[in-house]
Coordinates of C-alpha atoms in Angstrom, one line a residue:
M1 CA -29.2 -2.1 -31.1
P2 CA -26.3 -2.4 -28.5
G3 CA -23.4 -4.3 -29.4
L4 CA -20.3 -6.7 -27.2
P5 CA -20.4 -5.3 -23.7
S6 CA -17.6 -3.3 -23.0
R7 CA -16.6 -5.1 -19.3
T8 CA -18.3 -8.3 -17.8
R9 CA -18.2 -8.9 -14.2
F10 CA -15.6 -11.2 -13.0
W11 CA -16.9 -12.2 -10.0
P12 CA -18.8 -15.7 -10.6
T13 CA -15.5 -16.6 -12.6
M14 CA -13.4 -15.0 -9.5
M15 CA -15.3 -17.6 -7.4
A16 CA -13.6 -20.3 -7.7
V17 CA -10.5 -19.1 -6.3
A18 CA -11.8 -18.6 -3.1
W19 CA -12.0 -22.8 -3.5
C20 CA -8.2 -23.1 -4.0
A21 CA -6.0 -24.9 -0.4
L22 CA -2.4 -25.1 0.0
A23 CA -0.6 -27.4 -3.5
Q24 CA 0.1 -30.9 -2.3
P25 CA 1.8 -33.9 -4.2
G26 CA -0.7 -36.7 -5.6
Y27 CA -2.0 -39.8 -3.0
A28 CA -2.8 -43.5 -4.1
N29 CA -5.0 -45.0 -2.3
T30 CA -3.2 -47.0 -0.1
P31 CA -3.8 -48.4 3.3
I32 CA -5.1 -45.2 6.1
T33 CA -3.2 -45.9 9.1
D34 CA -3.1 -41.7 10.5
S35 CA -6.9 -40.8 10.2
S36 CA -6.3 -36.5 11.1
K37 CA -3.0 -36.6 7.8
F38 CA -5.0 -38.5 5.3
L39 CA -7.7 -36.3 5.8
D40 CA -5.4 -32.8 4.7
Q41 CA -3.7 -34.6 2.6
A42 CA -7.6 -35.0 0.7
E43 CA -8.3 -31.2 1.7
S44 CA -5.3 -30.4 -0.2
L45 CA -6.0 -32.1 -3.9
R46 CA -9.0 -30.7 -3.7
L47 CA -8.6 -28.5 -6.7
Q48 CA -4.4 -29.7 -8.0
D49 CA -6.6 -33.3 -8.3
H50 CA -10.3 -33.3 -7.7
A51 CA -10.9 -37.0 -8.1
Q52 CA -8.0 -38.2 -6.4
F53 CA -10.1 -36.3 -3.8
V54 CA -13.3 -38.2 -4.6
R55 CA -12.0 -41.4 -4.3
M56 CA -10.3 -40.4 -0.8
L57 CA -13.8 -39.4 0.2
E58 CA -14.8 -42.5 0.0
Q59 CA -12.3 -44.4 0.5
I60 CA -12.6 -43.7 4.5
Q61 CA -16.6 -42.7 4.5
P62 CA -16.7 -45.9 5.5
Q63 CA -14.4 -45.6 8.7
A64 CA -16.6 -42.5 10.0
H65 CA -17.7 -44.1 13.4
A66 CA -14.4 -44.8 13.9
L67 CA -12.5 -41.5 13.9
S68 CA -12.4 -38.1 16.6
E69 CA -14.7 -35.5 17.1
S70 CA -12.1 -33.4 15.6
E71 CA -11.8 -35.8 12.0
Q72 CA -15.8 -36.2 12.1
W73 CA -15.6 -32.5 12.1
H74 CA -13.2 -32.0 9.8
L75 CA -14.8 -34.9 7.3
R76 CA -18.6 -32.7 7.6
Y77 CA -17.2 -30.1 5.9
L78 CA -14.8 -31.9 3.4
N79 CA -18.2 -33.5 2.7
A80 CA -19.7 -30.0 2.2
W81 CA -16.9 -28.7 0.7
E82 CA -17.8 -31.3 -2.4
S83 CA -21.8 -30.9 -2.4
I84 CA -20.9 -27.4 -2.7
Y85 CA -18.5 -28.0 -6.0
E86 CA -21.6 -30.4 -7.6
G87 CA -23.8 -27.9 -7.5
S88 CA -26.1 -28.8 -4.3
S89 CA -25.1 -25.6 -1.7
G90 CA -29.1 -26.1 0.0
K91 CA -27.5 -29.8 1.2
S92 CA -24.6 -28.1 2.7
E93 CA -25.6 -25.8 4.2
P94 CA -27.2 -26.9 8.2
E95 CA -23.4 -29.0 7.7
L96 CA -22.0 -26.3 7.9
H97 CA -24.1 -23.7 10.4
Q98 CA -23.6 -27.4 13.0
I99 CA -19.5 -26.5 12.2
I100 CA -19.6 -23.4 13.1
D101 CA -22.0 -23.4 15.9
R102 CA -20.6 -26.7 17.2
S103 CA -16.8 -27.9 16.2
G104 CA -14.9 -25.8 17.9
D105 CA -12.3 -25.8 16.1
P106 CA -11.1 -21.6 14.9
A107 CA -9.7 -22.7 11.8
L108 CA -13.0 -25.1 11.0
I109 CA -15.3 -22.1 11.6
A110 CA -13.3 -19.9 9.3
K111 CA -13.8 -22.7 6.3
A112 CA -17.3 -23.1 7.2
S113 CA -17.2 -19.7 7.8
S114 CA -16.1 -18.6 4.6
L115 CA -18.4 -21.0 2.0
M116 CA -21.2 -20.1 3.7
L117 CA -19.7 -16.3 2.2
K118 CA -19.5 -18.3 -0.9
I119 CA -23.7 -20.4 -0.9
L120 CA -24.6 -16.7 0.8
S121 CA -24.1 -14.6 -2.8
T122 CA -24.4 -17.9 -4.6
N123 CA -28.4 -17.6 -3.3
R124 CA -28.4 -14.0 -3.7
R125 CA -28.8 -13.7 0.1
Y126 CA -26.7 -10.4 -0.6
E127 CA -28.2 -8.6 3.3
E128 CA -26.8 -12.1 5.0
A129 CA -23.4 -12.8 3.4
F130 CA -22.6 -8.9 3.5
A131 CA -23.9 -9.1 7.8
L132 CA -21.6 -12.2 8.1
A133 CA -18.4 -10.1 6.4
N134 CA -18.4 -7.6 8.6
H135 CA -19.3 -10.0 11.4
L136 CA -15.6 -12.2 10.1
A137 CA -13.9 -8.2 9.5
S138 CA -15.0 -7.5 13.3
I139 CA -12.9 -10.4 14.9
L140 CA -10.3 -10.4 11.9
P141 CA -8.3 -8.0 15.1
E142 CA -8.2 -10.9 17.5
V143 CA -7.2 -13.4 14.9
K144 CA -4.0 -14.4 16.1
D145 CA -3.4 -17.7 14.0
P146 CA -1.9 -16.4 10.8
S147 CA -3.5 -19.4 8.8
I148 CA -7.2 -18.2 10.0
R149 CA -5.9 -14.5 9.9
F150 CA -4.5 -15.2 6.0
L151 CA -8.4 -16.8 5.2
L152 CA -10.1 -14.9 6.3
L153 CA -8.6 -11.8 5.1
T154 CA -9.3 -13.7 1.1
N155 CA -13.0 -14.0 1.5
L156 CA -13.4 -10.6 2.6
S157 CA -11.0 -8.6 -0.1
Q158 CA -14.4 -11.5 -2.3
T159 CA -17.4 -10.5 -0.4
L160 CA -16.2 -6.6 -0.7
D161 CA -15.3 -6.4 -4.5
F162 CA -18.2 -8.6 -5.4
A163 CA -20.3 -5.6 -2.4
D164 CA -18.5 -3.3 -5.2
Q165 CA -16.7 -1.9 -2.9
T166 CA -13.4 -2.2 -5.4
D167 CA -10.3 0.0 -2.2
L168 CA -11.6 -2.3 0.5
A169 CA -11.3 -5.4 -1.7
V170 CA -7.6 -4.7 -3.1
Q171 CA -6.5 -3.3 0.6
Y172 CA -8.1 -6.5 2.3
A173 CA -5.8 -8.3 -0.7
R174 CA -2.7 -6.2 0.2
M175 CA -3.2 -7.2 3.9
A176 CA -3.6 -11.0 3.0
G177 CA -0.4 -10.6 0.7
E178 CA 1.4 -9.6 3.7
A179 CA 0.0 -11.8 6.3
I180 CA 1.1 -15.4 4.2
P181 CA 0.9 -18.2 6.4
P182 CA 4.1 -20.5 6.4
G183 CA 3.4 -23.6 2.9
E184 CA 0.5 -20.4 1.3
T185 CA 1.8 -18.8 -1.3
A186 CA 1.2 -15.5 -2.9
C187 CA -1.5 -16.5 -5.5
R188 CA -4.8 -16.5 -3.9
P189 CA -3.4 -12.7 -1.9
L190 CA -2.1 -12.2 -6.0
A191 CA -5.2 -13.1 -7.5
F192 CA -7.6 -11.2 -5.7
Q193 CA -6.3 -8.0 -6.2
A194 CA -6.1 -8.3 -9.6
A195 CA -10.0 -9.1 -10.2
A196 CA -10.8 -6.9 -8.3
L197 CA -9.1 -4.3 -10.0
Y198 CA -10.4 -5.1 -13.3
N199 CA -14.1 -5.5 -12.3
G200 CA -12.9 -1.5 -10.9
K201 CA -11.8 -1.2 -14.4
R202 CA -8.0 0.1 -13.4
L203 CA -6.5 -3.3 -15.2
T204 CA -5.3 -3.4 -18.0
S205 CA -3.8 -6.3 -20.3
T206 CA -0.1 -4.9 -19.6
S207 CA -1.1 -4.3 -15.8
S208 CA 1.8 -5.3 -13.7
E209 CA -0.3 -6.7 -11.6
L210 CA -2.3 -8.7 -13.4
R211 CA 1.0 -10.3 -14.5
Q212 CA 2.4 -10.8 -11.5
A213 CA -0.6 -13.1 -10.3
I214 CA -0.8 -15.0 -13.0
D215 CA 3.1 -15.9 -13.0
V216 CA 2.8 -17.0 -9.1
C217 CA -0.2 -18.7 -9.7
T218 CA 2.0 -20.5 -12.1
N219 CA 4.9 -21.0 -10.5
A220 CA 2.5 -22.5 -7.8
R221 CA 0.3 -25.0 -9.2
Q222 CA -2.5 -23.2 -9.1
P223 CA -4.7 -24.1 -12.3
V224 CA -7.9 -22.9 -11.4
V225 CA -6.7 -19.8 -10.0
A226 CA -4.1 -18.9 -12.6
N227 CA -7.3 -20.2 -15.8
A228 CA -9.2 -16.9 -14.2
M229 CA -6.6 -14.9 -14.3
W230 CA -6.3 -16.0 -18.2
L231 CA -9.4 -15.6 -18.5
I232 CA -9.3 -12.3 -17.4
L233 CA -6.3 -11.7 -20.0
V234 CA -8.9 -12.8 -22.5
D235 CA -11.3 -9.3 -21.4
L236 CA -9.0 -7.0 -21.9
Y237 CA -8.1 -8.0 -25.7
L238 CA -11.3 -8.1 -26.5
E239 CA -12.2 -5.0 -24.9
E240 CA -9.0 -3.1 -26.6
S241 CA -9.5 -4.3 -29.5
Q242 CA -7.2 -7.1 -30.2
P243 CA -8.9 -9.9 -31.4
K244 CA -6.4 -12.0 -32.5
K245 CA -4.2 -11.7 -28.8
A246 CA -7.6 -13.5 -27.4
M247 CA -8.0 -15.8 -29.7
A248 CA -4.1 -17.4 -29.3
L249 CA -4.3 -17.1 -25.5
L250 CA -7.7 -18.7 -25.7
D251 CA -6.0 -21.5 -28.0
Q252 CA -3.0 -21.2 -25.0
I253 CA -4.8 -22.4 -22.4
A254 CA -7.4 -24.3 -23.5
P255 CA -6.8 -27.5 -22.1
S256 CA -5.9 -26.6 -18.7
I257 CA -9.6 -25.4 -19.1
Q258 CA -10.4 -28.8 -20.1
T259 CA -8.0 -30.5 -17.5
A260 CA -9.2 -28.2 -15.0
H261 CA -13.3 -29.5 -15.5
Y262 CA -14.3 -26.3 -14.1
Y263 CA -18.0 -25.4 -14.9
E264 CA -17.6 -21.5 -14.4
H265 CA -14.6 -21.4 -16.9
M266 CA -15.6 -23.4 -19.4
L267 CA -18.8 -22.2 -20.0
S268 CA -16.7 -18.4 -20.3
F269 CA -14.3 -19.8 -22.0
Q270 CA -16.7 -20.3 -24.8
V271 CA -18.7 -17.9 -24.5
K272 CA -14.9 -15.2 -24.9
R273 CA -14.0 -18.0 -27.2
A274 CA -17.5 -16.8 -29.9
Q275 CA -16.9 -12.5 -28.3
A276 CA -13.5 -13.4 -30.3
Y277 CA -14.4 -15.0 -33.0
L278 CA -17.6 -12.4 -33.9
K279 CA -14.7 -9.2 -33.4
L280 CA -12.4 -11.2 -36.0
G281 CA -15.5 -11.7 -38.1
D282 CA -16.4 -14.8 -38.4
D283 CA -19.5 -15.2 -38.0
E284 CA -20.2 -18.6 -38.6
E285 CA -17.6 -20.1 -35.7
A286 CA -19.3 -17.4 -33.5
K287 CA -22.1 -18.8 -33.7
K288 CA -21.5 -22.8 -33.8
A289 CA -19.0 -21.4 -29.7
G290 CA -22.1 -19.1 -29.1
L291 CA -24.9 -22.1 -29.9
A292 CA -22.1 -25.2 -27.6
V293 CA -22.1 -22.1 -24.7
L294 CA -26.2 -23.3 -24.6
A295 CA -25.8 -26.7 -25.1
M296 CA -23.4 -26.8 -21.0
S297 CA -25.5 -24.1 -19.7
Q298 CA -27.2 -25.5 -16.2
P299 CA -31.0 -24.4 -17.7
D300 CA -31.1 -22.2 -14.5
D301 CA -28.0 -20.6 -15.3
L302 CA -28.7 -16.6 -15.3
S303 CA -24.7 -15.8 -15.6
E304 CA -24.0 -12.7 -17.2
R305 CA -21.6 -15.1 -19.0
L306 CA -25.0 -16.7 -21.1
M307 CA -26.2 -12.8 -21.3
D308 CA -22.4 -12.1 -23.3
D309 CA -23.1 -15.2 -25.1
Y310 CA -26.8 -14.0 -26.2
Q311 CA -25.4 -10.8 -27.7
V312 CA -23.2 -12.7 -29.6
L313 CA -25.6 -14.7 -31.6
Y314 CA -28.1 -12.2 -32.1
Q315 CA -25.5 -10.3 -33.5
V316 CA -24.8 -13.1 -35.9
E317 CA -28.3 -13.7 -36.7
K318 CA -28.5 -10.1 -37.0
N319 CA -25.4 -9.7 -40.1
Q320 CA -27.1 -12.8 -41.7
G321 CA -29.6 -11.1 -42.1
H322 CA -31.9 -12.9 -39.5
T323 CA -34.5 -11.1 -38.9
V324 CA -36.7 -13.6 -36.7
A325 CA -33.8 -15.4 -34.8
A326 CA -32.0 -12.2 -33.5
L327 CA -34.5 -10.9 -32.8
A328 CA -35.3 -14.4 -30.3
Y329 CA -32.0 -13.8 -29.0
Y330 CA -32.6 -10.7 -28.4
E331 CA -35.4 -11.1 -25.9
H332 CA -33.0 -13.1 -23.7
Y333 CA -30.4 -11.6 -23.9
S334 CA -32.9 -8.5 -23.3
A335 CA -34.2 -10.2 -20.4
L336 CA -30.6 -11.7 -18.6
N337 CA -29.6 -8.2 -18.8
K338 CA -32.1 -7.1 -16.6
S339 CA -31.8 -9.2 -14.4
H340 CA -28.3 -8.2 -14.1
L341 CA -29.4 -4.7 -13.3
D342 CA -31.0 -6.0 -10.9
D343 CA -28.6 -8.1 -9.2
I344 CA -26.5 -5.4 -8.7
H345 CA -28.8 -3.1 -7.2
T346 CA -30.4 -5.5 -5.6
R347 CA -26.4 -6.0 -3.5
A348 CA -26.0 -1.9 -3.3
L349 CA -29.1 -2.0 -1.6
A350 CA -28.0 -5.5 0.5
Y351 CA -24.4 -3.8 1.4
D352 CA -26.3 0.1 2.2
M353 CA -29.1 -2.0 4.4
V354 CA -26.2 -4.0 6.5
E355 CA -24.2 -0.7 6.6
Q356 CA -27.1 1.4 8.0
N357 CA -27.6 -1.8 10.2
L358 CA -24.0 -2.1 11.8
L359 CA -24.0 1.9 12.2
L360 CA -27.3 1.7 14.2
Q361 CA -26.0 -0.5 16.0
K362 CA -22.9 1.1 17.2
M363 CA -24.9 4.3 17.3
Q364 CA -27.4 2.6 20.1
A365 CA -24.6 1.1 21.9
E366 CA -22.5 4.7 22.4
S367 CA -26.2 6.1 23.3
L368 CA -26.4 3.5 25.9
S369 CA -23.2 3.3 27.7
K370 CA -23.3 8.0 27.9
Q371 CA -26.4 6.8 29.8
N372 CA -24.4 4.4 31.8
S373 CA -22.1 6.7 32.3
I374 CA -24.7 9.6 33.1
L375 CA -26.7 7.1 36.4
K376 CA -23.6 6.6 37.6
L377 CA -22.3 9.7 37.5
R378 CA -25.5 11.4 39.4
E379 CA -24.6 8.6 41.7
A380 CA -21.3 9.5 42.9
L381 CA -22.5 13.1 43.5
S382 CA -25.4 12.4 45.5
S383 CA -23.8 10.0 47.8
K384 CA -21.0 12.9 47.7
A385 CA -20.4 16.4 49.8
V386 CA -20.0 19.7 47.8
E387 CA -16.8 20.8 49.6
T388 CA -15.9 17.2 48.8
S389 CA -16.8 17.4 45.1
R390 CA -15.1 20.5 45.1
L391 CA -12.0 19.1 46.0
Y392 CA -12.1 16.4 44.0
I393 CA -12.8 18.0 40.9
A394 CA -9.9 20.5 42.1
L395 CA -7.6 17.2 42.6
L396 CA -8.7 15.2 38.6
L397 CA -8.3 19.1 36.9
V398 CA -4.9 19.2 38.6
L399 CA -4.4 15.3 37.7
L400 CA -5.6 15.9 34.3
V401 CA -3.0 18.9 33.5
S402 CA -0.3 16.5 34.6
V403 CA -1.5 13.9 32.5
V404 CA -0.8 16.0 29.3
F405 CA 1.8 17.1 30.5
W406 CA 3.8 14.4 30.8
L407 CA 2.6 12.9 27.5
F408 CA 3.6 16.3 26.1
R409 CA 7.3 16.6 26.4
L410 CA 6.9 11.9 26.0
K411 CA 6.3 12.8 23.0
R412 CA 8.0 16.1 21.8
S413 CA 11.0 13.6 23.4
Q414 CA 9.5 10.6 21.7
L415 CA 9.8 12.6 18.6
R416 CA 13.1 14.1 19.0
F417 CA 14.6 10.5 19.0
K418 CA 12.9 9.4 15.8
E419 CA 14.7 12.2 14.2
L420 CA 17.8 11.8 15.9
S421 CA 17.7 8.2 14.4
C422 CA 17.5 8.5 11.5
L423 CA 20.6 11.3 10.4
D424 CA 24.2 11.1 10.6
G425 CA 25.2 11.9 13.8
L426 CA 28.2 13.6 12.2
T427 CA 27.4 15.8 9.1
S428 CA 23.0 15.4 10.2
I429 CA 21.6 13.9 6.5
S430 CA 20.3 10.4 6.8
N431 CA 21.9 7.3 8.0
H432 CA 22.4 4.8 5.6
Q433 CA 19.3 2.8 7.3
H434 CA 17.4 5.5 6.5
F435 CA 18.9 6.4 3.1
V436 CA 17.6 2.9 2.1
G437 CA 14.3 3.2 2.9
E438 CA 13.8 7.0 2.3
A439 CA 14.8 5.5 -1.3
E440 CA 13.3 2.3 -1.7
R441 CA 9.5 4.1 -0.7
I442 CA 10.7 7.0 -3.2
L443 CA 11.1 4.5 -6.2
Q444 CA 8.4 2.3 -5.2
S445 CA 6.1 5.7 -6.0
L446 CA 8.2 6.7 -9.2
E447 CA 7.3 3.0 -10.6
K448 CA 3.8 3.4 -10.3
R449 CA 4.1 6.8 -12.2
Q450 CA 6.2 6.0 -14.1
G451 CA 8.7 9.1 -12.6
N452 CA 12.3 9.4 -14.0
A453 CA 15.6 9.3 -11.0
C454 CA 19.5 9.5 -10.7
L455 CA 21.5 7.6 -8.1
I456 CA 24.6 9.7 -7.2
A457 CA 27.4 7.6 -5.7
I458 CA 30.0 10.5 -4.1
D459 CA 33.1 9.0 -2.3
L460 CA 35.7 11.0 -1.2
D461 CA 39.6 10.9 -3.1
H462 CA 42.6 9.8 -0.9
F463 CA 40.2 10.4 2.1
K464 CA 42.4 8.3 3.6
Q465 CA 45.5 10.5 3.5
I466 CA 43.8 13.7 4.5
N467 CA 43.0 12.0 7.7
D468 CA 46.6 10.6 8.6
A469 CA 48.4 14.1 8.0
H470 CA 45.6 16.3 9.1
G471 CA 44.6 14.0 11.4
H472 CA 40.9 13.2 11.3
A473 CA 39.7 16.6 12.7
L474 CA 40.2 18.3 9.8
G475 CA 39.2 14.6 8.3
D476 CA 35.5 15.8 9.8
I477 CA 35.2 19.7 8.3
V478 CA 35.9 18.1 5.2
L479 CA 33.3 15.6 5.0
K480 CA 30.9 18.7 7.2
R481 CA 32.3 21.3 3.6
T482 CA 31.4 18.3 1.1
V483 CA 27.7 17.7 2.6
A484 CA 27.5 21.4 2.4
I485 CA 28.4 21.7 -0.9
C486 CA 26.0 18.9 -1.7
R487 CA 23.3 20.6 0.1
Q488 CA 23.4 23.7 -1.8
Q489 CA 23.1 22.5 -5.5
L490 CA 20.6 19.9 -4.4
R491 CA 16.6 20.9 -4.4
P492 CA 14.3 20.5 -1.2
Y493 CA 12.5 17.2 -3.0
D494 CA 15.7 15.4 -3.4
L495 CA 17.6 12.2 -0.8
F496 CA 20.6 12.9 0.1
G497 CA 22.4 10.6 2.7
R498 CA 25.9 9.7 4.0
L499 CA 26.3 4.9 3.6
G500 CA 29.7 5.0 5.7
G501 CA 33.0 6.5 6.0
E502 CA 33.3 9.5 2.6
E503 CA 30.7 7.8 0.8
F504 CA 28.1 9.1 0.3
C505 CA 24.8 9.1 -1.8
I506 CA 22.2 11.2 -3.7
L507 CA 18.6 10.0 -5.0
L508 CA 17.5 13.0 -7.3
V509 CA 13.4 12.5 -7.4
D510 CA 11.2 13.6 -11.1
C511 CA 15.1 14.0 -12.6
R512 CA 16.3 13.2 -16.0
R513 CA 19.8 11.8 -16.5
E514 CA 21.0 15.1 -18.4
Q515 CA 19.9 16.5 -15.0
G516 CA 21.3 15.2 -13.4
M517 CA 24.4 14.6 -15.2
A518 CA 25.2 18.5 -14.9
M519 CA 23.9 18.3 -11.1
A520 CA 26.7 16.1 -9.8
E521 CA 29.5 17.5 -12.8
R522 CA 28.6 20.8 -10.9
I523 CA 29.1 19.3 -7.4
R524 CA 32.4 17.6 -7.8
A525 CA 33.6 20.5 -9.6
V526 CA 32.3 23.1 -6.3
I527 CA 34.7 20.0 -4.2
E528 CA 37.8 20.9 -6.6
A529 CA 37.6 23.8 -6.2
T530 CA 36.9 24.4 -2.6
L531 CA 40.5 25.0 0.2
V532 CA 40.1 23.8 3.9
D533 CA 42.5 25.8 6.7
A534 CA 44.7 23.4 7.3
E535 CA 46.5 25.8 10.6
G536 CA 47.3 28.3 8.3
A537 CA 47.8 25.3 5.2
F538 CA 44.9 25.6 2.7
I539 CA 44.6 21.8 1.1
S540 CA 42.8 20.6 -2.3
F541 CA 40.4 17.8 -2.4
S542 CA 37.8 16.1 -5.0
A543 CA 35.8 13.3 -5.3
S544 CA 34.2 10.9 -7.1
L545 CA 30.8 9.9 -7.8
G546 CA 29.0 7.7 -10.5
L547 CA 25.1 7.7 -11.5
A548 CA 23.2 5.4 -12.7
C549 CA 19.1 6.5 -13.8
T550 CA 16.7 4.6 -13.3
H551 CA 15.9 4.0 -17.6
K552 CA 18.2 1.8 -18.0
S553 CA 18.5 0.9 -14.0
G554 CA 14.5 0.2 -13.4
Y555 CA 13.6 0.8 -10.2
D556 CA 14.6 -1.7 -8.0
L557 CA 17.4 0.3 -5.7
Q558 CA 20.1 -2.5 -5.5
R559 CA 19.9 -2.7 -9.1
L560 CA 20.5 0.7 -9.1
S561 CA 22.8 1.5 -6.9
K562 CA 25.4 -1.5 -8.3
D563 CA 25.0 0.2 -11.3
A564 CA 26.0 4.1 -9.8
D565 CA 28.7 2.2 -8.0
A566 CA 30.2 0.3 -11.0
A567 CA 29.9 3.7 -12.3
L568 CA 32.5 5.3 -9.4
Y569 CA 34.8 2.6 -9.1
R570 CA 35.4 3.5 -13.3
A571 CA 35.8 6.6 -12.1
K572 CA 38.7 6.0 -9.7
R573 CA 40.4 3.8 -12.4
T574 CA 40.5 6.5 -14.6
G575 CA 41.8 8.7 -12.7
R576 CA 39.8 10.6 -9.9
N577 CA 37.9 13.8 -9.9
R578 CA 35.5 12.6 -11.9
L579 CA 31.6 11.8 -12.9
V580 CA 31.0 8.5 -14.8
A581 CA 27.0 7.8 -15.6
S582 CA 26.0 3.9 -16.1
G583 CA 27.1 2.5 -19.1
E584 CA 28.8 4.8 -20.4
H585 CA 32.2 3.4 -22.0
V586 CA 35.4 5.6 -20.8
D587 CA 38.7 4.9 -22.3
P588 CA 41.2 4.7 -20.2
A589 CA 44.2 5.9 -22.5
E590 CA 42.6 8.5 -23.3
A591 CA 41.2 10.0 -19.4
Q592 CA 42.8 12.7 -17.9
P593 CA 43.8 12.1 -14.2
A594 CA 43.2 15.2 -12.3
G595 CA 45.4 15.1 -9.7
M596 CA 45.0 16.6 -6.4
R597 CA 47.6 18.8 -5.3
A598 CA 50.4 17.4 -2.9
S599 CA 49.3 19.6 0.3
S600 CA 45.7 18.5 -0.3
R601 CA 46.6 14.1 -0.8

């Protein structure tokens, strides 16, 4: 017989995230002086303080006839939301259709569409849900209002996650994270991203995406969303055979689950407690928790959580040798498992059907467009003489060639300008701005795959004296010679840039500390051994170097640069012409300054 499931899909629990709005302070029952502001305040309290939200709705209902048209539509939307929250989606659907078709308020239309997605998905009307999601995706480029765009992006992420389109769901969640409107937080985008990664089996209990979502949602005072993330972490602990951690976390979040009183989370909480007890070998407590789930579940509940609960109860009865009871529970589990698999298959078919219909519509539109173009061309050709047509064609060809040539030259100029804008004018290496941008991108990539990198900060010693004694022309020669020396030691994929003046910076990619120290020391030694012709008199110069590595400083460029600069400063203080690594102790009393010859200072 099967054991506990390896992973329970988190879509039902994450439905709670779609309800979250901006966190605002609560308001007592006070006389209504500004109806519009009162409705906004009520909406902000939906999940923050649901009881207060219900009281505010009851308070404003007697005044509904005196509200403006826009306020009446807003109140109808809040009433529909509350009906869905209580489980009466059938009563809300006609109201939402009227809001979408007749209100004329883009913000309310987007919110109502969000609720419609929830109703259609919950009622397993998947083809309608995915068709609505496709429609919302098609109008997304036209949406300019930041709050509406943010809402549509989060809705699309959630719906595509439900359709098992993990990559698209994550992409929309990240787009929402980049388009957070004023007053909103990153809680929901991070939560939807974590949920999609979890449902796509790309999360572990130590994944940074999940931890970040928990921290942000907790700090943003979004308890329902935070609870959803905590429950994902509990699931991961159970999958990784860490039932003690799962049980400890369940005890920790129990007060928050009870306070929010959200049915999906309370049910999921009890199921996971039963699973944790079973893994810990406490069959009696597992059975108590499992029976509590059956007691609180709704009669028509066909969720995966209930399926998991029946599996726990089956396993407990089997362990205790109660064959008849075990068989009864297994029959319930088997029926729900079949229903679950059928539902997954139905969702997949619905998504494919919507995609095929969309593709067919595009093909039909393209076919009609081509036919229309052919008809217009035939009319034009029939109205012109052959000689005139040939002349037009020749002129069009000449014009096309001219346009193509002009576009080619323009593109080449743009590429050249872009290249020059990224390079330092004197040394032809990356300038400060380009170096910082590329370094941040490389470090982010290395962090994802846990690669190593070293940052070398280079500063020429007594460079001002060279300029003062021999002129800026020679100073420029010294800078170019320094760049040439460094390039000879670097690999093709290392990043090299001039930060300004005589300061340079090198990011060594996929490089451990020992390799970075060796390469930096070679650079220092070659610079020290280099002579520059100053009108017949050869002068030497040197450089001080500071090194910091990601294994100690982390992948944040600012922190890495700070540690490298600190190491460079210690190299300057202890005599110059030396290499110092971040965290390395250098005793000034033991330092042997490598002073430069008088002619080079």
